[in-house]
mmCIF file of C-alpha atoms in Angstrom:
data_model
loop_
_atom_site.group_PDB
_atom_site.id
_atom_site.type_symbol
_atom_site.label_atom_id
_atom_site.label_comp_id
_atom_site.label_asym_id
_atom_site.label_seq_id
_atom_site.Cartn_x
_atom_site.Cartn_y
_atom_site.Cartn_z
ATOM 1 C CA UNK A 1 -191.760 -59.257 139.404
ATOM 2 C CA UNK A 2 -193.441 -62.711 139.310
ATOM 3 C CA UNK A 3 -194.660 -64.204 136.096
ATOM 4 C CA UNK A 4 -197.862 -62.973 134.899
ATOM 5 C CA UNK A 5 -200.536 -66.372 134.463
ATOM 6 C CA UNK A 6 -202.183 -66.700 130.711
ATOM 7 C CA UNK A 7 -204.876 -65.407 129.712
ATOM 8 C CA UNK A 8 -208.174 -67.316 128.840
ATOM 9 C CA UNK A 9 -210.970 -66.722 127.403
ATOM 10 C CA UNK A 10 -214.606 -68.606 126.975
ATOM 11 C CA UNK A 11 -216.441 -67.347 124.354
ATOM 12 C CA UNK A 12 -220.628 -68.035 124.069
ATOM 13 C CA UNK A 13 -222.419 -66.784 120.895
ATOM 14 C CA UNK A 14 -219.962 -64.008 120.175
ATOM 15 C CA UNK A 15 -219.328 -62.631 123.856
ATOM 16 C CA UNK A 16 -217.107 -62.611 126.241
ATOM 17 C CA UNK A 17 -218.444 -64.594 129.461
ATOM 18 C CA UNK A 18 -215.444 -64.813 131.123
ATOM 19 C CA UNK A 19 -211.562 -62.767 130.938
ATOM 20 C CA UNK A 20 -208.888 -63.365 133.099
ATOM 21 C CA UNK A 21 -205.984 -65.689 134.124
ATOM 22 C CA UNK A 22 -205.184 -69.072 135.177
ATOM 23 C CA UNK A 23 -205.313 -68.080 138.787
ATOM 24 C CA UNK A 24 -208.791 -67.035 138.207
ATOM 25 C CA UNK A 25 -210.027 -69.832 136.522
ATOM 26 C CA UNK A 26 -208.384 -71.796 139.317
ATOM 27 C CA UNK A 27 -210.297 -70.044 141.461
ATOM 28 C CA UNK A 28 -213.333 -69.852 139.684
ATOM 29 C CA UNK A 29 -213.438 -73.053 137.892
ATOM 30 C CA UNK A 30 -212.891 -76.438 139.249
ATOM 31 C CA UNK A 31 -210.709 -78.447 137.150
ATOM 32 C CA UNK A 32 -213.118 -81.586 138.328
ATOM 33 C CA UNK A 33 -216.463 -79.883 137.049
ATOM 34 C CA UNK A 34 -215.026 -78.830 133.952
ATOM 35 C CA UNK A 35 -213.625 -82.598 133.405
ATOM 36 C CA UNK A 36 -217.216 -83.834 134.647
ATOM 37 C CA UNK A 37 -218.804 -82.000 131.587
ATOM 38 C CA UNK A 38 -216.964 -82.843 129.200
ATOM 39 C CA UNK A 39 -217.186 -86.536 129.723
ATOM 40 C CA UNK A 40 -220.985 -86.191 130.261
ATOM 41 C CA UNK A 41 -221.042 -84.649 126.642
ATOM 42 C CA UNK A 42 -218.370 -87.753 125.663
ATOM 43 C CA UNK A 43 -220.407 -90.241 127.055
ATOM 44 C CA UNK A 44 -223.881 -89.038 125.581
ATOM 45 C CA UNK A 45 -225.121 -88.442 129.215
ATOM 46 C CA UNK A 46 -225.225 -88.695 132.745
ATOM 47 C CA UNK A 47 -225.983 -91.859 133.633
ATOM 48 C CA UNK A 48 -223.457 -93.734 131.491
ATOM 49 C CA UNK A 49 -220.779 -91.251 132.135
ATOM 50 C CA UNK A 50 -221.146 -91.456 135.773
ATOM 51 C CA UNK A 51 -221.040 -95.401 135.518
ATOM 52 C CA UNK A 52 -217.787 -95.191 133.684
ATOM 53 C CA UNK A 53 -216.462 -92.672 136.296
ATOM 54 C CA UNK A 54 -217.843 -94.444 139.296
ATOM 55 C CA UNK A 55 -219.540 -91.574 140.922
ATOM 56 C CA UNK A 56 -223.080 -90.885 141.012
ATOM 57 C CA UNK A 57 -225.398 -89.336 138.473
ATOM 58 C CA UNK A 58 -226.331 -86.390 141.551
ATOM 59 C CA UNK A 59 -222.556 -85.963 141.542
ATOM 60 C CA UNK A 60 -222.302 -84.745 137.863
ATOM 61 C CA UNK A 61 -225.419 -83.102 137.843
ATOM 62 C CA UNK A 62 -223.884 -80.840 140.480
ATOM 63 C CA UNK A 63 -221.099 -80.294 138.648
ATOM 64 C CA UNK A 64 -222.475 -79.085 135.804
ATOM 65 C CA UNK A 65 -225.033 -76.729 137.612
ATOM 66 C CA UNK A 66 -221.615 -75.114 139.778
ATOM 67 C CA UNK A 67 -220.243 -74.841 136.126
ATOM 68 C CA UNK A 68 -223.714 -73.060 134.585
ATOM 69 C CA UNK A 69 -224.409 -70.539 137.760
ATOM 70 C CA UNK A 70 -220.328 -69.397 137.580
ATOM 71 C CA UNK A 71 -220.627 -68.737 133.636
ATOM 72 C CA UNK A 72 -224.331 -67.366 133.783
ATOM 73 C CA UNK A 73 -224.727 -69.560 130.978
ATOM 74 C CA UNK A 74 -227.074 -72.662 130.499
ATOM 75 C CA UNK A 75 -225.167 -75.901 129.258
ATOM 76 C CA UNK A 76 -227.075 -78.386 128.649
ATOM 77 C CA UNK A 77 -230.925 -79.423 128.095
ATOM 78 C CA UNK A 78 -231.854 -82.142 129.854
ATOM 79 C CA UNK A 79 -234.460 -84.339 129.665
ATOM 80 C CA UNK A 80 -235.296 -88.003 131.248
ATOM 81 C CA UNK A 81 -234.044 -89.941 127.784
ATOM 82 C CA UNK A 82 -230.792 -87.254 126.633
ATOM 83 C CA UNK A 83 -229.130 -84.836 126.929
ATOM 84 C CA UNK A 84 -228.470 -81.658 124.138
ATOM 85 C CA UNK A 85 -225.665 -79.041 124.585
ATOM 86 C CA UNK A 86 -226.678 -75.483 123.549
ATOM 87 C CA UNK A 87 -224.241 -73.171 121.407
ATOM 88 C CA UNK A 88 -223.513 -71.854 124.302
ATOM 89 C CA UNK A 89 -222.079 -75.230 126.194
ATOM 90 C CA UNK A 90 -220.641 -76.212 122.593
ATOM 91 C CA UNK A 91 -218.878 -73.202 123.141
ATOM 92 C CA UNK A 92 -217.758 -73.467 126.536
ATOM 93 C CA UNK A 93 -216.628 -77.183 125.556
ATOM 94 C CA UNK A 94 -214.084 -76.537 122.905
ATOM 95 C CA UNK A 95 -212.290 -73.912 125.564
ATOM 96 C CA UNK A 96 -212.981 -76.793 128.468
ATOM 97 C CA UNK A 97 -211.001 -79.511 126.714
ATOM 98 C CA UNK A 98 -208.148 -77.277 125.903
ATOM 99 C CA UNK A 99 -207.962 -75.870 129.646
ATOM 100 C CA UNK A 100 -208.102 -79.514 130.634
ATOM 101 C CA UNK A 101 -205.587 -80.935 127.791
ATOM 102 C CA UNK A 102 -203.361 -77.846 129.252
ATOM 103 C CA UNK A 103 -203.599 -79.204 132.194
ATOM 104 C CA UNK A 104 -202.128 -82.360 131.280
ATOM 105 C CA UNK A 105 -199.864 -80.511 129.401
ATOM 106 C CA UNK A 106 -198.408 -78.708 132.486
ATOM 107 C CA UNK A 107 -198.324 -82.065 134.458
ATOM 108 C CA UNK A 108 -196.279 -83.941 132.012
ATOM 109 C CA UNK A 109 -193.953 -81.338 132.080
ATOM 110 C CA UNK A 110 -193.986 -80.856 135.737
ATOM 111 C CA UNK A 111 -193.105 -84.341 135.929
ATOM 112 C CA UNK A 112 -190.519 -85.275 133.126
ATOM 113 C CA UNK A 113 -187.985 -86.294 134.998
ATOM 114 C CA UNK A 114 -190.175 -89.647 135.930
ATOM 115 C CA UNK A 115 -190.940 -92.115 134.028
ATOM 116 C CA UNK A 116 -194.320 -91.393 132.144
ATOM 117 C CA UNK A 117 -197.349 -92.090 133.873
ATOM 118 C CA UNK A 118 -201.601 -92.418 133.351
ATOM 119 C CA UNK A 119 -204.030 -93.948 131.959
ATOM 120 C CA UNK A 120 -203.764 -94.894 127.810
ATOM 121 C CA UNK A 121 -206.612 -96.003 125.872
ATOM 122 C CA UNK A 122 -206.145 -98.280 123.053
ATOM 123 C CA UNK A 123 -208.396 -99.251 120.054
ATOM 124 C CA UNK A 124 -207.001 -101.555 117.840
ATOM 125 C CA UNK A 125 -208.282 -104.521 115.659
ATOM 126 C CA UNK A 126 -209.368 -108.011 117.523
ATOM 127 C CA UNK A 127 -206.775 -109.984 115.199
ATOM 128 C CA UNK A 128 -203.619 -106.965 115.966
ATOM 129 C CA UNK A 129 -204.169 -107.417 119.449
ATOM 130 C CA UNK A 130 -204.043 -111.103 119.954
ATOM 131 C CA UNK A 131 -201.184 -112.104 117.513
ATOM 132 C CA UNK A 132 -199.165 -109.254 117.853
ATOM 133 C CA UNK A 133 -199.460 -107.142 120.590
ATOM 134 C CA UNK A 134 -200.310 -109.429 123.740
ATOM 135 C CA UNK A 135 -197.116 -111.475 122.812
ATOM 136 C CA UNK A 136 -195.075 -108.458 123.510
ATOM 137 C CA UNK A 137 -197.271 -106.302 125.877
ATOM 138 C CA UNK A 138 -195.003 -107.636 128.299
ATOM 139 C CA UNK A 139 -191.890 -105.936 126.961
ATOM 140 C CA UNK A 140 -194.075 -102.759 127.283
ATOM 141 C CA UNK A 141 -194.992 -103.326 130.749
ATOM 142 C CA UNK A 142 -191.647 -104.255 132.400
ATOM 143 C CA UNK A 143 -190.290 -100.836 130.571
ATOM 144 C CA UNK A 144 -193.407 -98.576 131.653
ATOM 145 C CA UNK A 145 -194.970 -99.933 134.609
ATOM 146 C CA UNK A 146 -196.270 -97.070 135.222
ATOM 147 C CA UNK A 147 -198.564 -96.533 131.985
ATOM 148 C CA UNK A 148 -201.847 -97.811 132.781
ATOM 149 C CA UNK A 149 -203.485 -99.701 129.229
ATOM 150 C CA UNK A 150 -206.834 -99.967 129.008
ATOM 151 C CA UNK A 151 -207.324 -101.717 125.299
ATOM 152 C CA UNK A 152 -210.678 -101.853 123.411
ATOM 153 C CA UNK A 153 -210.813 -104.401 120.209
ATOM 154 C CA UNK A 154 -213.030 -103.348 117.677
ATOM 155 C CA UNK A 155 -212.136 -103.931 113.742
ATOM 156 C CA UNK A 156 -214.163 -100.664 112.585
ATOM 157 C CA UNK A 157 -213.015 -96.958 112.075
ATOM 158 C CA UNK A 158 -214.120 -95.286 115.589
ATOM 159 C CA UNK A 159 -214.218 -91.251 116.818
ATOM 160 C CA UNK A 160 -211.403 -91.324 119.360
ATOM 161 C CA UNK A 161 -213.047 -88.692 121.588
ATOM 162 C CA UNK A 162 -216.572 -90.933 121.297
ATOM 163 C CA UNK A 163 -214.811 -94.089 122.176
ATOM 164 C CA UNK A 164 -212.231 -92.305 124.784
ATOM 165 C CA UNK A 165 -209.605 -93.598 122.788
ATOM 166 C CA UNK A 166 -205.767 -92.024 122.983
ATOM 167 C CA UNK A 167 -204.595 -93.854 119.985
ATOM 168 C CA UNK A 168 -206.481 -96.233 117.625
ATOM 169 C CA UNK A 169 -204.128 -99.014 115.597
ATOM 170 C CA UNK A 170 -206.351 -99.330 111.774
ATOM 171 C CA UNK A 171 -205.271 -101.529 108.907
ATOM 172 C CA UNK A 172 -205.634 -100.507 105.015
ATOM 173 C CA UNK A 173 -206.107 -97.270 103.606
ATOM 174 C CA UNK A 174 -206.535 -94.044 106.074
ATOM 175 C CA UNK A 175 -209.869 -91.735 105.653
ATOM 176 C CA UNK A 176 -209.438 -87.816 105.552
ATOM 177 C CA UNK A 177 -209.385 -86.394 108.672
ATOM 178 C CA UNK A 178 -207.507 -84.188 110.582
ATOM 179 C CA UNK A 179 -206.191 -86.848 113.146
ATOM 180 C CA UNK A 180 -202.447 -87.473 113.132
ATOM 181 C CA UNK A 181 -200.743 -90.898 112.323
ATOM 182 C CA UNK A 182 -197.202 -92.316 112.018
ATOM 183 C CA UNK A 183 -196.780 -95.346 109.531
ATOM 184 C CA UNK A 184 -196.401 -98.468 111.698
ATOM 185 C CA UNK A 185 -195.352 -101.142 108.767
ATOM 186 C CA UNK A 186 -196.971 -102.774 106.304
ATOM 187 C CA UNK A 187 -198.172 -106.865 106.171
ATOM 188 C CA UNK A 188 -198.669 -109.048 103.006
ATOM 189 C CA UNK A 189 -201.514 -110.998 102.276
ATOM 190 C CA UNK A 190 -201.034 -115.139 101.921
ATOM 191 C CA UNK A 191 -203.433 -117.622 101.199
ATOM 192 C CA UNK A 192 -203.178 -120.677 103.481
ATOM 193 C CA UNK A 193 -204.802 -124.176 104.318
ATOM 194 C CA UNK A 194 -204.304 -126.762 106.472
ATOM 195 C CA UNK A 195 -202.455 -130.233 105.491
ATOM 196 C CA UNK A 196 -205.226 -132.517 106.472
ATOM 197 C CA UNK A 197 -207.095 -130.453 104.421
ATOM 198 C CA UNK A 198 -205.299 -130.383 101.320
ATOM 199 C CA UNK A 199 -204.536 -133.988 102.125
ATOM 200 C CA UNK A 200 -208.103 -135.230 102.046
ATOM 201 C CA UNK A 201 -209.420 -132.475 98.928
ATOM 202 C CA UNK A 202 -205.916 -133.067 96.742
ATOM 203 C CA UNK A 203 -202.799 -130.264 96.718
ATOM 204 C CA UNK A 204 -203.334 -127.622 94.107
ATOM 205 C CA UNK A 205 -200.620 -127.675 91.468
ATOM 206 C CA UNK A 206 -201.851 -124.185 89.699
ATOM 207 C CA UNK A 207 -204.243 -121.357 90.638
ATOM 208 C CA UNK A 208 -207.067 -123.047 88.695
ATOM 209 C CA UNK A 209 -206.820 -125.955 90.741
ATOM 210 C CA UNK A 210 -208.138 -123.944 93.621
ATOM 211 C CA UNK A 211 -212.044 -124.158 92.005
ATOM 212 C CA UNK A 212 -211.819 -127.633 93.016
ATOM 213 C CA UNK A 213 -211.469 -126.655 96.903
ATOM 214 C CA UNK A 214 -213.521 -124.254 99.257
ATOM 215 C CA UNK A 215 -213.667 -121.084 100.779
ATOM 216 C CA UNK A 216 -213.759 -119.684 104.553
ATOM 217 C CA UNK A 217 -215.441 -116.622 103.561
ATOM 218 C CA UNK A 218 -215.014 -113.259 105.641
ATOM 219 C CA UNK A 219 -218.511 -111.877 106.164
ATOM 220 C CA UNK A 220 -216.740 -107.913 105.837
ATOM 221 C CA UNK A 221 -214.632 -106.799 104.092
ATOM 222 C CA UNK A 222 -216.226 -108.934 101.202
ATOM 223 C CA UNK A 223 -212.929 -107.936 98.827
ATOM 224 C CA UNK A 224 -210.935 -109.525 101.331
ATOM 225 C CA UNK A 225 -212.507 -113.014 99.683
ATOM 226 C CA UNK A 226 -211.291 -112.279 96.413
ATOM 227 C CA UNK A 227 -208.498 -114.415 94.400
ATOM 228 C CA UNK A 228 -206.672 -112.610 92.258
ATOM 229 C CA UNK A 229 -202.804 -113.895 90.923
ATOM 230 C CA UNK A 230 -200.320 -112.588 89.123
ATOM 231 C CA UNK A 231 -200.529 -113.257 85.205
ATOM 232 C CA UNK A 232 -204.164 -114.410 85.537
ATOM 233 C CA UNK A 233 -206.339 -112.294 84.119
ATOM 234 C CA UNK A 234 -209.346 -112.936 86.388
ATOM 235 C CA UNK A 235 -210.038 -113.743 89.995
ATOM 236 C CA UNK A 236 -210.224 -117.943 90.846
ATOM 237 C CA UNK A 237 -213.498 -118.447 92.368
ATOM 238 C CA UNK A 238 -213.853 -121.016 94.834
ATOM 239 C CA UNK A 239 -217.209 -122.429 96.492
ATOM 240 C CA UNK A 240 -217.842 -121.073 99.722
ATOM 241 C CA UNK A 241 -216.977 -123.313 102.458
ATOM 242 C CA UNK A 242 -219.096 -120.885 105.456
ATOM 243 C CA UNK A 243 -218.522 -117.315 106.180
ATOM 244 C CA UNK A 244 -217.577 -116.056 109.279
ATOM 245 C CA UNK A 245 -217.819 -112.369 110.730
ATOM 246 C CA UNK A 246 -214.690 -112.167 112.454
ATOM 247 C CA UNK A 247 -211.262 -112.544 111.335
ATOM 248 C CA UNK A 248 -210.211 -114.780 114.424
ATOM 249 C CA UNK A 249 -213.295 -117.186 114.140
ATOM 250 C CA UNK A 250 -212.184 -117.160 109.926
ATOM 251 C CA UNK A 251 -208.471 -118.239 110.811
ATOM 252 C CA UNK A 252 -209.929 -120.973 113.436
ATOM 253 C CA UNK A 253 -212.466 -122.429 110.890
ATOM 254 C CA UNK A 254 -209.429 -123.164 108.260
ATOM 255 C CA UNK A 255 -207.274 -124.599 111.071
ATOM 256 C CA UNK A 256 -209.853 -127.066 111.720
ATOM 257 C CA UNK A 257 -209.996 -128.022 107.924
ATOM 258 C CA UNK A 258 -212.649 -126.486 106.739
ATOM 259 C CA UNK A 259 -211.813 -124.542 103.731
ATOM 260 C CA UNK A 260 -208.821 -121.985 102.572
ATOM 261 C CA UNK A 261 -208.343 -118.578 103.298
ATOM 262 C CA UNK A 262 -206.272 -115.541 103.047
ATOM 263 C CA UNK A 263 -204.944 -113.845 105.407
ATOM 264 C CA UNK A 264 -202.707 -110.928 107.095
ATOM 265 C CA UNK A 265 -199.506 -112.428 107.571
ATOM 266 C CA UNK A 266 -199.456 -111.439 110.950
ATOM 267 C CA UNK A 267 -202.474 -113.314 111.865
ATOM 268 C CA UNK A 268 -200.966 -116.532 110.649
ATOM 269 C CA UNK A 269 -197.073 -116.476 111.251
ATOM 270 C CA UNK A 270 -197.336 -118.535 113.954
ATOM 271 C CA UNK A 271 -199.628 -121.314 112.276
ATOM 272 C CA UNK A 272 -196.756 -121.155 109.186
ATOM 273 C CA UNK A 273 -193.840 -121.746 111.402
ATOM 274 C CA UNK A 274 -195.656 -124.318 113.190
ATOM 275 C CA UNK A 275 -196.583 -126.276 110.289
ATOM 276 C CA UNK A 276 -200.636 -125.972 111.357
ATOM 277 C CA UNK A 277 -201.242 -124.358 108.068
ATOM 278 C CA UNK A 278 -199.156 -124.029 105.163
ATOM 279 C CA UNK A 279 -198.868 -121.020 102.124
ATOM 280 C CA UNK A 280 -200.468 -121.898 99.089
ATOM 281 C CA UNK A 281 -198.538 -120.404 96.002
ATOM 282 C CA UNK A 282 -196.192 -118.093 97.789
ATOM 283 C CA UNK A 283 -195.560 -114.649 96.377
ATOM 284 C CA UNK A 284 -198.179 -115.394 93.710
ATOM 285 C CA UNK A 285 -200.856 -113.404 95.268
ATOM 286 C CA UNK A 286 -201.956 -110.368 93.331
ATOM 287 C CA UNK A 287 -203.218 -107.520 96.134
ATOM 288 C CA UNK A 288 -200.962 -104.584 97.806
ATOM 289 C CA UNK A 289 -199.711 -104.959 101.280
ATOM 290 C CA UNK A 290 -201.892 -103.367 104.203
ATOM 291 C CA UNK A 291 -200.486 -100.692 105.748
ATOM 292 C CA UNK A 292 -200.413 -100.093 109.453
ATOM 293 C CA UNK A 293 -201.199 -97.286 111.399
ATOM 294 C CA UNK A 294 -201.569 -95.373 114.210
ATOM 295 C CA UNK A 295 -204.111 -92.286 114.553
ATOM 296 C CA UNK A 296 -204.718 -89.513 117.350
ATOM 297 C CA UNK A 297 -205.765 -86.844 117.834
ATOM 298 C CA UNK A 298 -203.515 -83.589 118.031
ATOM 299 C CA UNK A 299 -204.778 -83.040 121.914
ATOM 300 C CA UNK A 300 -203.018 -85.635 123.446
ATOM 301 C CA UNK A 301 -199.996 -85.728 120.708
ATOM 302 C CA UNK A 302 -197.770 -84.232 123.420
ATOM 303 C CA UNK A 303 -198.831 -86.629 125.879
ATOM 304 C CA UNK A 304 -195.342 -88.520 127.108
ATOM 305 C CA UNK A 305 -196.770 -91.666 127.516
ATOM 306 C CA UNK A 306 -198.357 -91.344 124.116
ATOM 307 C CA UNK A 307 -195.010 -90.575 123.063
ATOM 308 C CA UNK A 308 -193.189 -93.906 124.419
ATOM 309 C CA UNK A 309 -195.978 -96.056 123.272
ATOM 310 C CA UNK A 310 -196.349 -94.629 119.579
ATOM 311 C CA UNK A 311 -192.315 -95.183 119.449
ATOM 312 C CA UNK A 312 -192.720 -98.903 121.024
ATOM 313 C CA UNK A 313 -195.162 -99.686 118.239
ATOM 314 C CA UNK A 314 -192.777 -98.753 115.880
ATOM 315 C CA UNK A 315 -190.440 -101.120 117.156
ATOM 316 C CA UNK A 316 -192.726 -104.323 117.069
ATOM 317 C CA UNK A 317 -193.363 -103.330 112.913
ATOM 318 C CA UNK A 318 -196.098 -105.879 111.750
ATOM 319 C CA UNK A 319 -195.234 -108.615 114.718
#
């Protein structure tokens, strides 16, 4: 007796459209017009998702209408500016992403004896990326050359699905959500300044001598600017140098002498060890480690190549 297929259901405003097996859907359903509306819906319509696919506009639009005459349902409303999905296609989405993500599924495990495969998309912070993992993206390469990394920068919070992210790498304190993470380290804060610097505006011999310096401000997070030391009662404030909206341009300014700074000790090992900046009042700092994590989203969890390059992370800590 040969294996009977699993049954699946799509559901639209309380009914049944459509009962029967994988066979059927195979039959019914093409895998490539189900993935072709879901990444319309992803992408916020046709014409950017059919740039990011490389096909035409026509080409999606047929795919959804194949989709919409097999289900007797209508997906989408579409005018010349957007796109809006009915309760019906929000319907028909939840049950396309898990037919597709079952998909996947079945192909990882057809294919676990080789080495995982695909396409992974990364979101991870501008300053994470250049200090510490393109210095050892290499490792990761020569072990999984057959992982394809496609890695977006951005420092804020983003909607994996929105942003076609697999995994995002986020700093500091995690929001509620029902995304998955795994702890990834944790990095101290230290407050740093170059030597010609110090050497022209006078070496601080206390806290309180920092008033008489300046500050490379960070435009956001503004709490990142704050001085705060152990048995001091109150934050030093120190006259603002410039402010800067990005972390790298920040670290750059106070390597060219412009002010002090504090920093994730990640972003400025290499400047330490090199002598091109130098700690001011080591271990005095009052403010908590950030943690570092990684986030994704429970569809893709089982992924294998996921799996290798959540574990890898783990491996390279804080850099």
């Amino acid at each position: 007796m040969s294996t009977p297929y699993m049954p699946v259901i799509i559901y639209c405003e309380n009914r049944h459209v459509w009962n029967g097996s994988l066979q059927k859907v195979h039959e019914l359903l093409r895998m490539g017009d189900l993935a072709a509306f879901v990444g319309i819906v992803d992408d916020g319509g046709f014409a950017e998702s059919a740039r990011r696919r490389g096909v035409s506009a026509s080409t999606l639009s047929r795919s959804v209408t194949r989709l919409e005459e097999q289900l007797n349902v209508t997906l989408l409303r579409r005018t010349t500016r957007s796109i809006e999905i009915t309760p019906e296609g929000a319907a028909v989405l939840a049950e396309a992403r898990e037919i597709l993500d079952r998909s996947e599924s079945l192909q990882e495990i057809a294919t676990s004896g080789q080495a995982p495969a695909g396409p992974l998309r990364v979101n991870a912070p501008v300053p994470y990326v250049l200090h510490v993992l393109a210095p050892r993206l290499p490792e990761f390469r020569a072990q999984y050359p057959d992982i394809q990394l496609s890695i977006d920068m951005t420092d804020m919070l983003v909607d994996l699905i929105g942003s076609h992210a697999d995994v995002a790498i986020r700093l500091g304190p995690l929001p509620d959500s029902e995304m998955l993470h795994r702890p990834l380290g944790r990095t101290a804060w230290k407050l740093v300044a170059a030597p010609a610097y110090l050497d022209r505006h006078g070496w601080p011999e206390t806290p309180a001598d920092l008033a008489k310096l300046e500050q490379v401000r960070f435009a956001i997070p503004e709490h990142i600017n704050t001085l705060r030391f152990a048995n001091h009662k109150a934050p030093v404030r120190v006259s603002p140098a410039l402010t800067a909206g990005n972390g790298e341009a920040v670290r750059q300014l106070v390597l060219n002498g412009l002010g002090i700074a504090r920093f994730s000790d990640f972003m400025i090992a290499e400047d330490l060890r090199a002598g091109r900046l130098v700690e001011l009042f080591p271990g005095q700092l009052d403010v908590e480690p950030l943690d570092i994590s990684a986030l994704y989203l429970t569809r893709v969890s089982g992924l294998r190549r996921l799996g290798v390059f959540l574990d890898w992370l783990g491996t390279i800590g804080e850099g």
